């Protein structure tokens, strides 16, 4: 039984970060590596703040955890110091809590009843508790490989090794199917490997989970573009079902601002992928911010990843631009029943380290030198509004134009769906108007026996949604292959 007054006795506390100067001198994770005993004691206190609500909004529903994480249950187990059962209950709904504990923006915390008012001290630090359970699980050997004792004799190909593909693969392997994950890159992990910077999640965290999947029997093939290196005919003849988990990596470009064709203007992933490759030991990055005035356009997660990466590369200056106004510390938001959502604003640890942000501004022109390389931006204050047809419009609010230095411009303004790939043509798959792959209520595409999950279906989204869709598609594939399934299916296709 939880302590219903725990939140009155203890205030919410965040994990301690390393000093900014130290963080900028390496690529290691931002948070301080505290001794396990101290971490465990602090997290037990945080878990004590959970009231074990009659209706736990954190746990599921439109605003809570897509995985249906058993949050009040494991909060209470941690409060009592029963880490082993907490690990068991956390892994019952989440294949990779060490990923979500580090990377998820925690919709569960936004949904927590205690976020209704700052007088309540803020939501339970669910994400912190989750990460601690996951880390304790690995430290204490509580996540051994799970061997399936049945064999269906059916073969499944998973295309893509990001979080959705890995979740689907692990579920299907454990259900007794023979699963092969194909990855076109040279290393596994998709966005987890080459999109997420090391300072948010060190790759050793990914590698130890991949080792677990291998020991369970999942096979991996890297450097293989399915549809090219393995033809569609070979794919169809060698596998009984196919899961497309190919992500939504087609970056949105700026097609209207004058000067876009200048040298030195790149999509965000053109910066992040080589930087992550450098961390993997692949040598200097082709696009490096060292000594440059860096301007990042776009105020979201990807922009913040570029921001922290450019700072660590030794940029002369880093400036992030957002068309939207600075979020107030508290505000009503139509998407949430709680007045203080989002509790944690669009501010990331990278923003505390160096650089500057400007809100309610837009680039009017990129200005180059005689060699055709960008050197300045012209900036104007704007507001974003909708026209009569509901279309988003950016309207200047000032006559004044600010000119700022810019040697490297990174466009982090979103993604437009899956990249073009011969595989989709070969399978006869049409894309939606959003550039994603549609499916029926059973996650099956127009192509029989071919299923889709993750960003490829949903559009660029959170790692927690990718895992939830990967788990759900595994249930659908299992049913397709065997006629029924005991695997969980936490979400339905949108
Ligand atoms: Fe605990 Fe908050 Fe979930 Fe209630 S909503 S059960 S207080 S974590």
Coordinates of N, CA, C and O and ligand atoms in Angstrom, one line a residue, residues 50-53 56-58 71-72 75 112-113 124 126, ligand 1:
X50 N 4.3 8.7 -4.8 CA 3.2 8.2 -5.6 C 2.1 7.8 -4.6 O 2.3 7.2 -3.6
X51 N 0.9 8.3 -5.0 CA -0.3 8.0 -4.1 C -1.0 6.7 -4.5 O -2.0 6.4 -3.8
X52 N -0.6 6.0 -5.5 CA -1.3 4.8 -6.0 C -2.8 5.2 -6.2 O -3.7 4.6 -5.6
X53 N -3.0 6.1 -7.2 CA -4.3 6.7 -7.4 C -5.3 5.6 -7.8 O -4.9 4.6 -8.5
X56 N -5.1 5.7 -12.1 CA -3.8 6.2 -12.4 C -3.7 6.8 -13.8 O -3.4 6.0 -14.7
X57 N -3.8 8.1 -13.9 CA -3.8 8.7 -15.3 C -2.4 8.5 -15.9 O -2.2 8.5 -17.1
X58 N -1.4 8.3 -15.1 CA 0.0 8.1 -15.6 C 0.1 6.8 -16.4 O 0.9 6.7 -17.4
X71 N 2.9 1.8 -13.5 CA 3.7 2.8 -12.7 C 3.4 2.8 -11.2 O 4.3 2.7 -10.4
X72 N 2.1 2.9 -10.8 CA 1.9 2.9 -9.4 C 2.4 1.6 -8.7 O 3.0 1.7 -7.6
X75 N 6.3 1.9 -8.6 CA 6.6 2.9 -7.6 C 6.6 2.4 -6.2 O 7.5 2.6 -5.3
X112 N 0.4 12.7 -14.6 CA 0.3 12.4 -13.2 C -0.6 13.4 -12.4 O -0.5 14.6 -12.7
X113 N -1.4 12.9 -11.5 CA -2.3 13.7 -10.8 C -1.6 14.8 -10.0 O -2.1 15.9 -9.9
X124 N 5.1 12.9 -9.8 CA 6.1 11.9 -9.3 C 7.2 11.9 -10.4 O 6.9 11.9 -11.6
X126 N 8.6 9.9 -12.3 CA 8.4 8.6 -12.9 C 9.6 8.1 -13.7 O 10.1 7.0 -13.6
Ligands
LIG1 FE1 1.3 7.8 -8.7 FE2 1.0 10.1 -10.2 FE3 0.4 7.7 -11.3 FE4 -1.2 8.8 -9.3 S1 -0.9 9.6 -11.4 S2 -0.5 6.6 -9.5 S3 0.4 9.8 -8.1 S4 2.4 8.4 -10.6

